[in-house]
Short mmCIF file of C-alpha atoms and ligand atoms in Angstrom, two decimals:
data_model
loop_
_atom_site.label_atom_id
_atom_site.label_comp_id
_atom_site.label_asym_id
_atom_site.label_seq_id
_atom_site.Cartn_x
_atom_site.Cartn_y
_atom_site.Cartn_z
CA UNK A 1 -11.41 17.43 -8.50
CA UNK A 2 -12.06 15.67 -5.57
CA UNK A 3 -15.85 14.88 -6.03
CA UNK A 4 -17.46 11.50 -5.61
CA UNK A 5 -18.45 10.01 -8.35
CA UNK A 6 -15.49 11.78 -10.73
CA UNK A 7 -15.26 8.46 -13.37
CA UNK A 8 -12.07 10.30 -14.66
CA UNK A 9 -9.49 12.58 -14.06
CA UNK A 10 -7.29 14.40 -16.85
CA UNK A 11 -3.37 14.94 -15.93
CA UNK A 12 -2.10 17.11 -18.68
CA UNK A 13 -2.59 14.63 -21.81
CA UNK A 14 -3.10 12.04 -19.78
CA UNK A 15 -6.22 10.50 -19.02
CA UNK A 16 -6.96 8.14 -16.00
CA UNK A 17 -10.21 6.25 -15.49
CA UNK A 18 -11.61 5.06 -12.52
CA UNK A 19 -10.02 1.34 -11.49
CA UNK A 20 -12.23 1.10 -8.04
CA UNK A 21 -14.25 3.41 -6.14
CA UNK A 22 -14.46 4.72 -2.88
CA UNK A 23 -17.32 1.91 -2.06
CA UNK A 24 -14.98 -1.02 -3.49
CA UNK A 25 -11.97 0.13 -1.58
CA UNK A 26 -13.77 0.31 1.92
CA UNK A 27 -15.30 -2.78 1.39
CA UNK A 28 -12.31 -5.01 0.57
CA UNK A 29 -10.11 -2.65 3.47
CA UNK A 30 -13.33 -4.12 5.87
CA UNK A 31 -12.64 -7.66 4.62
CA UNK A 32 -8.68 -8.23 4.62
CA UNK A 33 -9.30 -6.30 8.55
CA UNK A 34 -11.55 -9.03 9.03
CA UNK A 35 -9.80 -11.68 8.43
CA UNK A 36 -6.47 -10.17 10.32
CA UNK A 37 -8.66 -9.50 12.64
CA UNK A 38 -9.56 -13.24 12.86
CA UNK A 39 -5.93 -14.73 12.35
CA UNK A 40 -4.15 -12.36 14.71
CA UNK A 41 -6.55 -13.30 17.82
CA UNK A 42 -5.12 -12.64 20.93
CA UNK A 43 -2.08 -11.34 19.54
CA UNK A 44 -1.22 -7.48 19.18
CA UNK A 45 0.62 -6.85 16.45
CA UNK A 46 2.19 -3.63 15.36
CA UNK A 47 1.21 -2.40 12.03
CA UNK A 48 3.92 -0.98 9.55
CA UNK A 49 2.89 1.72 7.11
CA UNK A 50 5.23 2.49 4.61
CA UNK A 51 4.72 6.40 3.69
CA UNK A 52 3.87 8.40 2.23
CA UNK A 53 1.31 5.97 -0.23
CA UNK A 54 0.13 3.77 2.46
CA UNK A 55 -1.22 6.37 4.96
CA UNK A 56 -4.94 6.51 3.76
CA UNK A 57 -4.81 2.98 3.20
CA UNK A 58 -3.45 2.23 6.66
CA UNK A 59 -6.13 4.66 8.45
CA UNK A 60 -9.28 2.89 7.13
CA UNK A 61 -7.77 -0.53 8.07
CA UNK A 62 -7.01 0.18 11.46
CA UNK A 63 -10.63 1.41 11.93
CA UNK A 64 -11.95 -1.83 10.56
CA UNK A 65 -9.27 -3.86 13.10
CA UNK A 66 -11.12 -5.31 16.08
CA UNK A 67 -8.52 -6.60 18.22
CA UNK A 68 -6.03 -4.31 19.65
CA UNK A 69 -2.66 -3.37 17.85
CA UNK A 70 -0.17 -0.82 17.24
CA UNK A 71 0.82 1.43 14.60
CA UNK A 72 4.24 3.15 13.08
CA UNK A 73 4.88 4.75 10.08
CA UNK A 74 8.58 4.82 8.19
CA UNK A 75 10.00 6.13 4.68
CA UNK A 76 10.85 5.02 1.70
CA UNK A 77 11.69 6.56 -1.30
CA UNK A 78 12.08 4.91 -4.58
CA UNK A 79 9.74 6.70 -7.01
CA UNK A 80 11.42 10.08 -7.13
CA UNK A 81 8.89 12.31 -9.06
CA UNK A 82 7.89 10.07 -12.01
CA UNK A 83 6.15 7.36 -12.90
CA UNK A 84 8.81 4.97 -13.45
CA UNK A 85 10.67 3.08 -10.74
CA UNK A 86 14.42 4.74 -9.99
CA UNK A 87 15.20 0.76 -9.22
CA UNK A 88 16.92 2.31 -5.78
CA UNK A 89 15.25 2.02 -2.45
CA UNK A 90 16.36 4.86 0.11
CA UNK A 91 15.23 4.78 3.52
CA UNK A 92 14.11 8.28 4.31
CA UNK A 93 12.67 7.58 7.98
CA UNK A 94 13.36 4.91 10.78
CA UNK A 95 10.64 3.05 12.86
CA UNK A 96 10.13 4.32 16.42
CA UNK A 97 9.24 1.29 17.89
CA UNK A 98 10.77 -1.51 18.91
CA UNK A 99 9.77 -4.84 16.64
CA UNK A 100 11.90 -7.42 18.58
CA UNK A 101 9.51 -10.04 19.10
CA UNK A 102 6.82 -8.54 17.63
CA UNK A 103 4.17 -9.46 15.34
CA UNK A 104 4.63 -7.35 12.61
CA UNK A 105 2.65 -6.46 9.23
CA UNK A 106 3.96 -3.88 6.75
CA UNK A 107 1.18 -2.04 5.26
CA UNK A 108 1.96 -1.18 1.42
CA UNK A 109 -0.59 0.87 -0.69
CA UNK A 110 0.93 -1.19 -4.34
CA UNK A 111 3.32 -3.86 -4.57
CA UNK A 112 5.18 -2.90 -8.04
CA UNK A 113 8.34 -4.53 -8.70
CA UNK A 114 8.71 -5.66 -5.35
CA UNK A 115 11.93 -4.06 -4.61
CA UNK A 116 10.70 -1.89 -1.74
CA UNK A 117 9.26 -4.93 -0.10
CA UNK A 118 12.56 -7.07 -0.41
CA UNK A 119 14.49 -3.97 1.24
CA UNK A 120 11.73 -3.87 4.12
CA UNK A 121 12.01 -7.51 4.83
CA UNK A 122 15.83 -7.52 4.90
CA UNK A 123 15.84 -4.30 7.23
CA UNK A 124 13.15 -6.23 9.41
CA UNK A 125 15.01 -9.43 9.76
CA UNK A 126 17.73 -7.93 11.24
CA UNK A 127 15.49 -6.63 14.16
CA UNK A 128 14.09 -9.94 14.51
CA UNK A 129 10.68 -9.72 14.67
CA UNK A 130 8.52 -12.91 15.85
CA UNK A 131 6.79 -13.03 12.56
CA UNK A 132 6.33 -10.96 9.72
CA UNK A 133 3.45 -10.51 6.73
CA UNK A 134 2.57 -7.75 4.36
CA UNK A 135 -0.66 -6.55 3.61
CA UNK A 136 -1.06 -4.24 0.62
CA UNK A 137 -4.24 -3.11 -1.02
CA UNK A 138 -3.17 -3.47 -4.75
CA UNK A 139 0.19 -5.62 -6.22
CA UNK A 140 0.49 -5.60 -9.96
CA UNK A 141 1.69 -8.86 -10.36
CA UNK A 142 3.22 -8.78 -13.44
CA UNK A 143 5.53 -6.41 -12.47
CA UNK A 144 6.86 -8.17 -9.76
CA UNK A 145 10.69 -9.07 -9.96
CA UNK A 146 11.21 -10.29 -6.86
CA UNK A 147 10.18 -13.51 -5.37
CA UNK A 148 7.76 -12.52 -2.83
CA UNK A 149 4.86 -13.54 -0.52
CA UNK A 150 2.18 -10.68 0.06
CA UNK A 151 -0.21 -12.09 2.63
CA UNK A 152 -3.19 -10.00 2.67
CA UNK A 153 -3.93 -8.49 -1.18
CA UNK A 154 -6.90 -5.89 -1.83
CA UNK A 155 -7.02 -6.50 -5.37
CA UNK A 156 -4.30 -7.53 -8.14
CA UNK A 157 -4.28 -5.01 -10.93
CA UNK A 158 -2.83 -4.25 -14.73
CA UNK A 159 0.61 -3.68 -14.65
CA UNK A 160 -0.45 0.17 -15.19
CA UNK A 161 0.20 3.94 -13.68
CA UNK A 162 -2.47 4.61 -10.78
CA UNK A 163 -3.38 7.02 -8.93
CA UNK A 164 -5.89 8.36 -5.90
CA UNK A 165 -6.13 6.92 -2.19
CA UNK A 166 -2.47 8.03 -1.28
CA UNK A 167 -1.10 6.63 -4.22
CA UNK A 168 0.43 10.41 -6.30
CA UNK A 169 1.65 11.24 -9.67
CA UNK A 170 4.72 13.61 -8.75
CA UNK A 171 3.01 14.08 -5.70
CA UNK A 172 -0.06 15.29 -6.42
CA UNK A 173 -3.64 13.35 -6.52
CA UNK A 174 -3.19 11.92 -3.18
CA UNK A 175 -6.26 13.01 -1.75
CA UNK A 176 -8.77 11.52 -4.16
CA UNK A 177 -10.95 8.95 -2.80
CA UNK A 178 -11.10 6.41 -5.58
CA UNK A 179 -7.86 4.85 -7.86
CA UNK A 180 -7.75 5.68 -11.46
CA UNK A 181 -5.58 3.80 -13.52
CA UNK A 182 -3.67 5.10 -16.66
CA UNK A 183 -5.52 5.09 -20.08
CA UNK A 184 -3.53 3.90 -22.56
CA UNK A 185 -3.49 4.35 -26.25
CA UNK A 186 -5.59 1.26 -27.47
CA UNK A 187 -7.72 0.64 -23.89
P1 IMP B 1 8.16 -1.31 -5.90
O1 IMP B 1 9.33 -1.12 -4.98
O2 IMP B 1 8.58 -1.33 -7.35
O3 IMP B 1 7.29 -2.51 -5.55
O4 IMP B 1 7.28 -0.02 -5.81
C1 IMP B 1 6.61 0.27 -4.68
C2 IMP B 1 6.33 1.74 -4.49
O5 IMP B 1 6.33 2.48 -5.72
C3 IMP B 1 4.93 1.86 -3.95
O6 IMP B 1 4.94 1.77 -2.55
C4 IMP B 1 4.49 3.20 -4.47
O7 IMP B 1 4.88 4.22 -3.58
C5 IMP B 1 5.21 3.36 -5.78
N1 IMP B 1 4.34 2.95 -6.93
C6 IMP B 1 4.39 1.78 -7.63
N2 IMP B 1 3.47 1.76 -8.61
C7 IMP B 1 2.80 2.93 -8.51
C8 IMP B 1 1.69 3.49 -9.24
O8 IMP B 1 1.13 2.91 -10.18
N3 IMP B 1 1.27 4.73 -8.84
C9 IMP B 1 1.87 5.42 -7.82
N4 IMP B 1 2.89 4.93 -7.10
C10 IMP B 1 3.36 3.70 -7.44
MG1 MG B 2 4.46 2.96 -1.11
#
């Protein structure tokens, strides 16, 4: 399953077909580092990833970061097992660092409706970070509900099911190295 090069994968009846490829996704990871890289100079922020989706994601930018910075992970559930949104955000682990002053930027692997952003921010605030952005590889932006500012975007996509590069379909599919985005009846 996980072969480079795999321009589909079949989930049951379901059919996904490649959206971006390993190639595409390093190279836009490399630029959005870049220009972090350049706007964060002499600064050290502390990168956010938001698990599980964001973890590959969040790897590959750090690697393309050239100034120095700091990384911590927390939890949020509000998928459950399916492909449609439960609408409820749970916080399922807490940051281990201290943000107080900080320069902080979440890492998301999709912005969807925008909900699990809005929660992050509001938890942030409170913890009063020096400044805040979010970085997140793909937003759909007709989803969004939510009146939101995401910083750094990889790519905007289809308002569509996707899956591969840490992004799962009841938790599964994770590992592949490429997105594939739902076929639907009519594409
Ligand atoms: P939001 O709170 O509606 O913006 O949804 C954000 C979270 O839902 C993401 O961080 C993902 O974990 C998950 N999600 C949203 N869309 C997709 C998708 O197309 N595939 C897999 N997970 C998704
Ligand atoms: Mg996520």
């Amino acid at each position: 399953m996980n072969i480079k090069g795999f321009d589909s994968v079949i989930v049951g009846d379901e059919k996904f077909k490649l959206l971006f490829s390993e190639e595409q996704i390093q190279k836009r990871t490399e630029e959005l580092a870049k220009q972090i890289s350049d706007e964060y100079k002499n600064r050290v922020p502390v990168f956010i990833g938001v698990l599980n989706g964001s973890f590959l994601f969040m790897s590959d930018l750090i690697r393309y970061v050239t100034i120095d910075c700091e990384i911590d992970f927390f939890k949020l559930s509000s998928y459950g097992d399916a492909k449609i949104s439960s609408g409820r955000v749970k916080l399922l682990k807490e940051l281990n660092c201290d943000v107080n002053g900080r320069d902080i930027i979440i890492v998301e692997d999709i912005v969807d409706t925008g909900l699990s952003v809005k929660y992050i921010e509001k938890l942030f605030k409170k913890h009063q970070p020096k400044s805040m952005r979010v970085v997140s590889l793909l937003v759909k932006q007709d989803s969004l509900k939510y009146d939101l500012k995401i910083d750094y975007i990889g790519f905007n996509i289809p308002s569509k099911f996707v899956i591969g590069y840490g992004l799962d379909y009841g938790q599964k599919y994770r590992n592949l190295r490429s997105i594939y985005i739902l076929n639907e009846i009519g594409d």
